[in-house]
Amino acid sequence: MGLAALIPGLAHARALKPALARAGGDADFSLVDGLRVPLLAALLSARKGPQTLLAVTATSRESEAVEAAARCYLPDADVLSLPAWETLPHERLSPSVETVGARLRALRTLAEWQATPAKQRRDLIVVASVRAVLQPLAAGLAEVRPVELVVGRRGYELSVLATTLVELAYVRVDLVTRRGEFAMRGGILDVFAPDAEHPVRADFFGDELEQLQHFSVADQRSLPGALTGTELPPSRELLLTESVRQRAREMEREFPTLAPMLAKIAEGIPVEGMESLAPALLPKLVPLTDYLPPDAAIAILGPERVATRALSLAETNREFLDAAWNAATAGAQAPIDLDAGDFLTVTGLRAAAGTRTWWTLSPFDSGGDDVIRLPADPVPSFAGQADGAVDHVAALLRDGWRVAITAEGAGMVERAADVLSGREAAARSVDAYPADAEPGIAYLLLGSVEAGFQLREDKVAVLSESEFYGRSAGIDSRQVKRLASRRKNVVDPLQLRAGDFVVHQTHGIGRFVELVQREVASGTRTPRGPLGTTVTEDKVVREYLVIEYAPSKRGMPGDKLFVPTDQLDLLTRYVGGEAPALSKMGGSDWAAAKGKARKAVRDIAVELVKLYSARMASVGHAFPPDTPWQRELEEAFPFVETPD
């Protein structure tokens, strides 16, 4: 898939030979931006065996473009992103759980890659902005074992699971709605991992995990399909281990003004902004290079922009240290030392890289003797010329060039084929660039590249969608993982107050009384008597919503219904009049009311059918069917559509 077959051809291109000769050592390259990722792909191919590459960009937006291009040029490699915190290290705010989950997943992947036998490895490419790369990390994050939940496995203890999740910085709540939260109700564990799309519900029978399913945070209902297992990684980069808690207790005496924050940390309670205290709470912080294999390569894309961005980050972070912490610790026995959390410099990162290969890829020529200059040209700009790119590609094909044109939408690929054929230029839509590409043919394929390039000596050209059409359609084929919005009338026991009216699916309108806990039999019998006879039954604690209904007999107190919290989908909020009459449990009133409602719905449906029949019988205007031009216009819409 993609442009993978182009790389072996570039490895033999005359323009790249001097660069590939330096694949095994440090080197500085001067080249156009469009050739950066293809050169990196060729350099990795020139090195022996599967390789690990860390590609560093100036901004997060640039890292996303490089990541997409790497997937296009190296479809067989594992390409992943290391996002940066949304906050600065000295800012008294915590990064989002989603960001932490993605970062820890990248670190675990690096550790797993090194533990995998060489014959089973694939090239691993980590793309990160300079902000993510220069921030020191806690040591040993990749060694923290996630909690494994496997259906059918025995030996689980819910109390131990709860303690372990707290140590992994999960927050215990009554109802799971966000990543990094968990809740327990009797033998049921709800937990939302930081890198998961949906939370999971684990149903235990004694010490055995009996069932595992995703569920929706909107209505707490289980989603279709059972799981066989899942992993629960940490939700914070600062884990509240015993050593961290002990250090927080010591600092509580040293810095009285920080006592409220440190007291919670000492008790194992995650606090907003606690990551900014990591330099003081942890024995040491390490650079990202400590997580890279010893023979990894590091590529700095745009070293001039990276250096400027690194300087700006360091200055801003230092301002937060002065403003947020020096004032907060005024009057303490000694100033708090958080210098270990400062951003590294690019020079410091290179020193920390040690013997690892270091490449810089710059669009500028510094004029040094050691700079390797690649004679490639950018694709000409055709601003203001609607047919400029088409004419240019047609001229290249007539001259015997091999041309690849990428687009992110199928409609744009079809459109390119049409306009090129209109110029009598040979164009072919393919799933992947062929290894035996013929001169004089433009190959059109789905993919995303940073920018195009042209190698005059070898007569090879690559054009991106924005260069061929003058703009990018901005189509994102990746599905956005968005949590469903909370249903308007769903019952949240934490929001209910005594006296609120609710509606039970079976029993009708009732009044909420309270939320209680009751000890009930778990269904697990423990053999204790002689000859294995069962004489005891294990107990578990479950939470219930107490709902009051009208009394079954006049003059008697109202009947009460205990609804388990794992059956909240049976309850909805009452949205009718202000003072409804309570239903009777097991009575016919509620059934009659539902019957009347169904009859009213049927009457409305009949009226709608009559209305639609009348509309169908009336004469209307018939619009013509969609044309290919309309479909191309829709697929070329320059923005990502909202879900609705």
XYZ file of C-alpha atoms in Angstrom:
644
model
C 0.000 0.000 0.000
C 1.006 3.637 -0.377
C 4.379 4.691 -1.717
C 6.434 1.872 -0.181
C 7.643 0.640 -3.595
C 9.085 4.093 -4.309
C 11.708 3.761 -1.561
C 13.844 0.999 -3.190
C 13.949 3.119 -6.326
C 15.099 6.139 -4.331
C 17.786 3.984 -2.701
C 19.350 3.588 -6.147
C 18.779 7.178 -7.227
C 21.918 9.113 -8.020
C 20.681 12.120 -6.064
C 20.431 10.126 -2.811
C 23.571 7.995 -2.987
C 25.782 10.422 -0.989
C 23.123 10.610 1.725
C 22.564 6.857 2.005
C 26.312 6.307 2.358
C 26.006 8.064 5.740
C 23.100 5.943 6.993
C 25.205 4.391 9.746
C 26.418 7.618 11.360
C 25.619 11.204 12.249
C 24.894 13.493 9.316
C 23.410 16.874 8.398
C 21.219 16.961 5.292
C 20.030 19.919 3.242
C 16.923 19.126 1.205
C 13.398 20.207 0.356
C 10.692 19.432 2.923
C 8.911 16.976 0.648
C 11.955 14.694 0.563
C 12.385 14.471 4.363
C 10.230 11.415 5.060
C 11.283 9.539 1.872
C 14.928 10.095 2.822
C 14.327 8.797 6.348
C 12.598 5.731 4.911
C 15.547 5.108 2.583
C 18.055 5.626 5.430
C 16.260 3.058 7.591
C 16.254 0.587 4.689
C 19.998 1.106 4.253
C 20.676 0.146 7.875
C 20.784 -3.536 8.760
C 17.759 -5.122 10.388
C 14.634 -3.517 11.875
C 15.265 -0.018 13.172
C 13.818 2.475 15.651
C 13.578 6.124 14.625
C 12.566 9.157 16.688
C 11.469 11.993 14.384
C 11.380 15.393 16.116
C 9.381 18.292 14.668
C 8.947 21.903 15.730
C 5.172 21.749 16.323
C 2.438 19.208 16.984
C 0.708 20.058 13.689
C 3.910 19.306 11.812
C 4.309 16.022 13.692
C 0.822 14.960 12.555
C 1.779 15.627 8.917
C 5.037 13.698 9.300
C 3.204 10.808 10.963
C 0.715 10.585 8.056
C 3.530 10.728 5.506
C 5.464 7.995 7.353
C 2.421 5.721 7.164
C 2.252 6.381 3.416
C 5.933 5.732 2.669
C 6.393 2.955 5.273
C 3.068 1.075 5.513
C 4.779 -2.005 6.962
C 6.361 -0.092 9.856
C 4.788 0.647 13.230
C 4.242 4.411 13.298
C 3.044 6.003 16.508
C 2.796 9.435 18.056
C 4.196 10.731 21.341
C 1.971 13.737 22.126
C 3.080 16.578 24.352
C 1.307 17.673 27.508
C -1.242 20.425 27.032
C 0.358 22.001 30.100
C 3.910 23.052 30.889
C 5.973 21.059 33.432
C 5.921 23.895 36.008
C 2.279 24.793 35.389
C 0.006 23.793 38.270
C -2.338 21.867 35.982
C -2.417 18.182 35.103
C -2.321 16.936 31.496
C -5.436 15.240 30.179
C -5.844 11.532 30.853
C -6.153 10.863 27.103
C -2.763 12.480 26.437
C -1.128 10.529 29.256
C -2.616 7.301 27.890
C -1.162 7.921 24.425
C 2.260 8.800 25.865
C 2.423 5.722 28.082
C 1.308 3.535 25.165
C 4.230 4.857 23.115
C 6.702 4.170 25.937
C 5.361 0.638 26.432
C 5.639 -0.007 22.696
C 9.296 1.038 22.783
C 9.955 -1.325 25.693
C 8.090 -4.207 24.021
C 10.004 -3.627 20.774
C 13.316 -4.046 22.593
C 12.082 -7.205 24.331
C 10.903 -8.765 21.054
C 13.318 -11.119 19.240
C 15.056 -9.402 16.317
C 13.485 -11.716 13.739
C 9.987 -10.704 14.830
C 10.556 -6.948 14.874
C 9.367 -4.351 12.403
C 10.642 -0.832 11.891
C 9.322 1.407 14.670
C 8.910 5.149 14.062
C 7.985 7.527 16.898
C 6.971 11.034 15.816
C 6.961 13.786 18.438
C 7.111 17.546 18.700
C 10.107 19.189 20.349
C 7.856 20.022 23.313
C 7.221 16.323 23.952
C 10.834 15.286 23.403
C 12.546 17.863 25.623
C 10.340 17.263 28.675
C 11.973 14.974 31.281
C 10.046 11.839 32.240
C 9.712 9.765 35.361
C 12.021 6.769 35.262
C 10.571 3.290 34.781
C 7.177 4.268 33.356
C 7.387 1.514 30.739
C 8.027 -1.055 33.474
C 4.739 -0.408 35.285
C 2.596 -3.444 34.602
C -0.993 -2.693 33.585
C -3.826 -4.506 35.310
C -4.928 -7.463 33.186
C -8.544 -8.560 33.182
C -9.030 -11.941 31.479
C -12.384 -13.695 31.293
C -12.279 -17.069 33.020
C -9.207 -16.280 35.106
C -9.478 -16.903 38.839
C -7.704 -15.375 41.822
C -9.079 -11.834 41.587
C -9.815 -9.966 44.804
C -11.875 -6.815 44.350
C -10.275 -5.089 47.317
C -6.815 -5.738 45.859
C -7.985 -4.582 42.426
C -9.299 -1.352 43.923
C -6.006 -0.719 45.724
C -4.005 -1.420 42.569
C -6.141 0.947 40.472
C -5.692 3.694 43.052
C -1.921 3.143 42.908
C -2.175 3.517 39.112
C -3.809 6.928 39.721
C -7.384 5.938 38.868
C -10.057 7.878 40.754
C -12.802 5.952 42.516
C -16.266 7.364 41.809
C -19.865 6.249 42.145
C -20.587 6.441 38.411
C -17.914 6.144 35.703
C -18.184 8.909 33.114
C -14.566 9.852 32.306
C -11.288 8.167 31.487
C -9.194 7.365 34.532
C -12.218 6.536 36.730
C -13.484 3.294 38.269
C -16.468 2.244 40.352
C -17.349 -0.900 42.292
C -20.798 -2.251 43.064
C -20.713 -5.601 44.781
C -19.119 -8.008 42.319
C -19.139 -5.539 39.420
C -16.182 -3.333 38.442
C -16.648 -0.431 36.003
C -13.404 1.125 34.795
C -12.418 3.532 32.013
C -8.821 3.117 30.792
C -7.031 6.298 29.622
C -6.444 4.988 26.090
C -9.804 3.244 25.596
C -12.755 4.344 23.488
C -15.331 2.931 25.904
C -15.234 1.880 29.575
C -15.527 -1.790 30.475
C -17.758 -3.585 32.966
C -16.240 -6.635 34.662
C -18.662 -9.037 36.339
C -17.008 -11.289 38.939
C -18.398 -14.505 40.383
C -16.441 -14.940 43.573
C -12.777 -14.637 42.551
C -13.424 -15.483 38.886
C -13.969 -12.922 36.125
C -17.140 -14.224 34.535
C -17.972 -11.551 31.939
C -16.349 -8.482 30.395
C -18.154 -5.954 28.196
C -17.896 -2.388 26.979
C -20.621 -0.050 28.164
C -21.803 3.423 27.242
C -21.229 6.352 29.583
C -24.423 7.943 28.248
C -26.887 5.482 29.786
C -24.554 2.975 31.508
C -25.896 0.175 29.306
C -23.639 -2.616 28.119
C -22.672 -2.496 24.450
C -23.051 -5.516 22.139
C -20.206 -8.013 22.007
C -18.317 -9.664 24.832
C -14.584 -9.176 25.445
C -12.076 -11.865 26.301
C -9.701 -9.540 28.098
C -8.396 -6.011 28.488
C -5.502 -4.077 30.013
C -5.717 -1.099 32.361
C -2.534 1.020 32.154
C -1.752 3.910 34.537
C -3.732 7.111 34.088
C -1.009 9.450 35.363
C 2.723 9.757 34.764
C 3.278 10.471 38.464
C 2.238 7.351 40.349
C 1.518 7.673 44.059
C 3.820 4.914 45.250
C 4.773 4.510 48.882
C 8.062 6.377 48.325
C 6.214 9.292 46.697
C 3.723 9.420 49.579
C 6.527 9.381 52.134
C 8.312 12.216 50.363
C 5.041 14.203 50.315
C 4.740 13.760 54.096
C 8.273 15.113 54.558
C 7.614 18.086 52.242
C 4.405 18.846 54.134
C 6.531 19.934 57.087
C 9.029 21.784 54.908
C 6.438 23.772 52.916
C 3.407 24.615 55.100
C 1.769 26.669 52.332
C 1.580 23.530 50.149
C 0.237 21.364 52.995
C -3.307 20.876 51.556
C -1.920 19.592 48.265
C 0.823 17.474 49.813
C -1.530 15.981 52.427
C -3.744 14.492 49.708
C -0.728 13.128 47.842
C 0.515 11.570 51.094
C -2.825 9.786 51.415
C -2.650 8.473 47.861
C -5.256 10.875 46.444
C -4.445 12.313 42.969
C -4.455 16.122 42.972
C -4.784 18.544 40.076
C -1.318 19.795 39.126
C 0.602 17.271 41.202
C 2.768 16.404 38.170
C 4.478 19.775 38.531
C 5.899 18.535 41.850
C 7.420 15.432 40.233
C 11.012 16.786 40.399
C 10.701 17.043 44.178
C 8.670 13.870 44.766
C 10.592 11.460 42.537
C 14.218 10.355 42.966
C 15.051 11.471 39.432
C 13.662 12.410 36.036
C 15.210 11.053 32.843
C 15.253 12.251 29.215
C 13.190 10.478 26.568
C 16.381 8.990 25.132
C 16.568 6.630 28.128
C 13.527 4.835 26.687
C 15.056 4.468 23.199
C 17.063 1.414 22.096
C 20.855 1.959 22.135
C 21.064 1.736 18.321
C 18.089 4.019 17.613
C 18.316 6.965 15.221
C 17.111 10.478 16.069
C 16.100 12.828 13.237
C 15.602 16.551 13.838
C 13.287 17.891 11.123
C 13.859 21.613 10.650
C 16.611 22.118 13.265
C 16.354 25.906 13.031
C 12.643 25.932 13.896
C 13.160 23.252 16.544
C 15.875 25.295 18.285
C 13.743 28.451 18.261
C 10.755 26.591 19.665
C 12.883 24.944 22.371
C 14.203 28.330 23.533
C 10.691 29.779 23.715
C 9.415 26.786 25.713
C 12.269 27.024 28.224
C 11.629 30.724 28.860
C 7.871 30.268 29.298
C 8.331 27.297 31.620
C 10.744 29.251 33.792
C 8.189 32.058 34.064
C 5.629 29.575 35.393
C 8.158 28.342 37.957
C 8.770 31.869 39.225
C 5.101 32.816 39.263
C 3.482 29.611 40.536
C 5.958 28.066 42.953
C 8.385 30.642 44.294
C 5.461 32.724 45.569
C 3.625 29.654 46.889
C 6.608 28.550 48.984
C 7.440 31.947 50.427
C 8.326 31.644 54.108
C 9.426 28.025 53.829
C 12.660 26.745 55.333
C 14.239 26.594 51.865
C 13.074 27.312 48.289
C 11.514 24.354 46.522
C 13.854 22.786 43.962
C 12.008 21.926 40.745
C 14.854 22.596 38.303
C 14.975 18.939 37.270
C 11.602 19.453 35.586
C 12.892 22.149 33.214
C 12.852 21.460 29.498
C 16.129 20.130 28.131
C 17.988 22.076 25.496
C 18.525 20.581 22.060
C 22.234 20.404 22.909
C 21.396 18.600 26.130
C 19.185 16.154 24.235
C 22.017 15.365 21.853
C 24.359 14.758 24.784
C 21.758 12.463 26.371
C 21.441 10.563 23.067
C 24.984 9.263 23.561
C 26.123 7.035 20.710
C 22.728 6.953 19.003
C 22.667 8.150 15.396
C 21.802 11.851 15.041
C 20.469 13.305 11.780
C 19.341 16.833 10.992
C 17.201 17.560 7.935
C 17.008 21.235 7.044
C 15.588 23.146 4.076
C 18.490 25.593 4.460
C 22.092 25.171 3.455
C 24.424 26.242 6.257
C 27.345 26.231 3.857
C 29.396 23.827 5.956
C 31.671 21.295 4.328
C 29.997 18.391 6.143
C 26.475 19.190 4.946
C 25.096 16.643 2.469
C 23.092 18.480 -0.174
C 20.373 16.575 -2.019
C 19.676 18.020 -5.490
C 15.895 17.820 -5.343
C 13.429 20.542 -6.332
C 10.112 21.455 -4.741
C 6.998 21.217 -6.864
C 6.454 24.616 -8.570
C 3.684 26.832 -7.240
C 0.717 27.301 -9.566
C -1.183 29.858 -7.523
C -3.778 31.568 -9.671
C -3.431 29.054 -12.526
C -6.265 26.562 -12.483
C -4.639 24.242 -15.019
C -1.012 24.942 -14.109
C -0.408 21.700 -12.212
C -2.160 19.599 -14.872
C -0.055 21.125 -17.631
C 3.100 20.667 -15.554
C 2.393 16.967 -14.909
C 1.510 16.420 -18.579
C 4.855 17.992 -19.588
C 6.756 15.731 -17.141
C 5.027 12.634 -18.527
C 5.855 13.587 -22.104
C 9.479 13.858 -20.997
C 9.431 10.292 -19.607
C 9.095 11.040 -15.879
C 7.583 8.666 -13.318
C 4.969 10.645 -11.370
C 2.978 9.798 -8.235
C 0.021 11.945 -7.151
C -1.552 11.381 -3.739
C -4.941 12.489 -2.460
C -6.869 11.816 0.732
C -10.249 11.210 -0.920
C -11.324 8.759 -3.613
C -13.217 11.504 -5.435
C -10.055 13.573 -5.812
C -8.214 10.583 -7.286
C -10.989 10.087 -9.857
C -10.973 13.792 -10.647
C -7.207 13.760 -11.227
C -7.592 10.844 -13.645
C -10.269 12.724 -15.581
C -8.378 15.998 -15.930
C -5.136 14.261 -16.922
C -6.874 12.139 -19.537
C -8.366 15.365 -20.856
C -4.782 16.499 -21.530
C -4.049 13.152 -23.199
C -1.703 12.266 -20.320
C -1.430 8.635 -19.224
C -2.839 8.288 -15.695
C -3.623 5.167 -13.726
C -5.454 4.806 -10.394
C -3.683 2.224 -8.201
C -3.876 0.986 -4.633
C -0.112 1.264 -4.248
C 2.768 2.666 -6.245
C 4.084 -0.241 -8.381
C 7.623 -1.528 -8.017
C 7.950 -1.596 -11.832
C 6.578 1.887 -12.457
C 6.701 2.809 -16.138
C 8.044 6.126 -17.428
C 5.456 8.489 -18.843
C 2.643 7.367 -16.507
C 1.117 9.223 -13.550
C 0.106 6.873 -10.726
C -2.811 8.158 -8.649
C -3.349 6.733 -5.173
C -4.860 7.422 -1.781
C -2.358 8.735 0.741
C -1.016 11.765 2.546
C 2.441 13.279 2.129
C 3.894 16.449 3.622
C 4.790 17.940 0.281
C 6.000 16.840 -3.125
C 9.481 16.789 -4.662
C 11.191 16.359 -8.025
C 14.451 14.537 -8.772
C 15.600 15.813 -12.155
C 18.465 13.363 -12.642
C 16.274 10.348 -11.981
C 13.063 11.827 -13.470
C 10.926 10.976 -10.431
C 8.256 13.296 -9.040
C 5.730 13.103 -6.193
C 2.876 15.592 -5.866
C 0.613 16.057 -2.863
C -3.059 16.863 -3.117
C -2.532 20.500 -2.162
C 0.079 20.951 -4.900
C -1.979 19.316 -7.643
C -5.270 21.036 -6.795
C -3.923 24.191 -5.204
C -5.379 23.269 -1.807
C -5.961 20.253 0.417
C -9.416 18.793 0.867
C -8.685 18.200 4.522
C -10.376 14.821 4.609
C -9.590 12.865 7.731
C -10.328 9.207 7.223
C -9.664 8.394 10.850
C -12.846 8.124 12.847
C -12.938 10.540 15.710
C -13.359 8.700 18.977
C -16.039 10.764 20.640
C -17.893 9.814 23.758
C -21.654 9.737 23.404
C -23.441 12.634 25.051
C -25.399 11.918 28.207
C -29.067 11.195 27.598
C -31.275 14.025 28.800
C -33.517 11.992 31.094
C -31.088 9.339 32.299
C -30.995 8.913 36.074
C -27.758 9.911 37.788
C -27.981 8.787 41.431
C -25.502 11.473 42.450
C -27.812 14.185 41.117
C -31.031 12.831 42.625
C -32.479 14.444 45.729
C -34.964 12.958 48.145
C -38.449 13.562 46.768
C -37.493 13.650 43.071
C -39.900 11.747 40.830
C -38.596 8.952 38.611
C -40.233 6.478 36.238
C -39.537 2.747 36.394
C -40.009 0.824 33.176
C -42.188 -1.811 34.900
C -43.717 -0.139 37.972
C -44.287 3.434 36.774
C -43.974 6.754 38.631
C -42.253 6.663 42.010
C -40.488 8.995 44.436
C -36.745 8.718 45.118
C -36.026 8.267 48.829
C -32.318 7.546 49.285
C -29.254 5.614 48.110
C -28.441 2.706 50.448
C -26.044 -0.201 50.746
C -27.192 -3.700 51.608
C -25.357 -6.940 52.225
C -26.664 -9.720 49.997
C -25.628 -13.246 49.111
C -23.164 -13.410 46.216
C -24.267 -16.862 45.117
C -20.860 -18.334 46.038
C -20.944 -21.114 48.641
C -17.866 -21.916 50.683
C -17.352 -25.554 51.802
C -16.483 -25.591 55.487
C -18.223 -28.617 56.991
C -17.164 -32.255 57.062
C -16.986 -34.175 53.804
C -17.163 -30.903 51.858
C -20.739 -30.064 52.846
C -21.695 -26.448 52.186
C -22.632 -24.603 55.323
C -21.847 -20.923 54.607
C -22.609 -18.460 51.856
C -20.409 -15.481 50.950
C -21.846 -11.970 51.274
C -21.225 -8.875 49.143
C -22.301 -5.256 49.553
C -24.431 -3.701 46.790
C -25.853 -0.211 46.333
C -29.553 0.382 45.728
C -31.827 3.299 44.899
C -34.874 3.232 47.172
C -38.022 4.236 45.247
C -41.318 4.821 47.064
C -44.664 3.952 45.404
C -48.305 4.361 46.383
C -49.424 1.987 49.187
C -51.057 -1.235 48.096
C -53.671 -0.802 50.866
C -55.323 2.439 51.926
C -53.952 3.876 55.164
C -50.721 1.891 54.954
C -47.239 3.369 54.270
C -46.053 3.495 50.677
C -44.435 0.438 49.116
C -40.689 0.604 48.477
C -38.657 -0.795 45.603
C -34.872 -1.376 45.831
C -33.293 -0.834 42.380
C -29.632 -1.981 42.012
C -27.333 0.666 40.570
C -26.379 -1.695 37.740
C -30.010 -1.507 36.532
C -30.173 2.268 36.094
C -31.265 1.761 32.486
C -34.715 0.825 33.879
C -35.144 4.315 35.381
C -35.681 7.714 33.783
C -36.437 11.130 35.215
C -40.078 12.190 35.356
C -40.707 15.131 32.987
C -44.482 15.558 33.257
C -46.541 17.754 35.599
C -45.350 19.137 38.905
C -47.256 16.784 41.255
C -47.899 13.410 39.620
C -49.790 10.640 41.357
C -47.581 7.763 42.459
C -48.176 4.446 40.738
C -48.962 1.230 42.580
C -46.396 -1.529 42.361
C -47.847 -4.460 40.449
C -51.110 -2.566 39.837
C -52.958 -2.089 36.598
C -52.821 1.732 36.593
C -49.364 1.970 35.056
C -50.130 -0.734 32.482
C -53.311 1.150 31.546
C -51.403 4.424 31.243
C -48.846 2.819 28.943
C -51.672 1.280 26.914
C -53.280 4.705 26.452
C -49.915 6.127 25.381
C -49.435 3.342 22.835
C -52.948 3.941 21.480
C -52.200 7.667 21.157
C -48.966 6.857 19.319
C -50.878 4.568 16.961
C -53.445 7.303 16.290
C -50.667 9.770 15.483
C -48.990 7.174 13.247
C -52.234 6.662 11.321
C -52.571 10.414 10.776
C -48.957 10.587 9.598
C -49.503 7.703 7.161
C -52.526 9.514 5.717
C -50.535 12.725 5.441
C -47.592 11.015 3.730
C -49.972 9.169 1.373
C -51.499 12.485 0.350
C -48.033 13.901 -0.231
C -47.044 10.874 -2.316
C -50.183 11.296 -4.470
C -49.507 14.971 -5.113
C -47.419 16.076 -8.086
C -43.934 17.239 -7.165
C -40.691 18.236 -8.832
C -38.345 15.362 -9.645
C -34.706 16.318 -9.174
C -32.201 14.581 -11.438
C -30.013 11.819 -9.927
C -26.611 12.702 -8.482
C -23.952 13.207 -11.118
C -20.255 12.315 -10.895
C -19.533 16.052 -10.786
C -21.740 16.426 -7.719
C -20.059 13.471 -6.006
C -16.614 14.924 -6.740
C -17.727 18.289 -5.407
C -18.963 16.686 -2.174
C -15.770 14.674 -1.663
C -13.662 17.759 -2.360
C -15.360 19.762 0.410
C -12.365 21.484 2.077
C -13.459 20.862 5.679
C -14.164 17.887 7.901
C -17.919 17.594 8.382
C -19.354 17.646 11.896
C -21.074 14.409 13.024
C -24.562 15.921 12.661
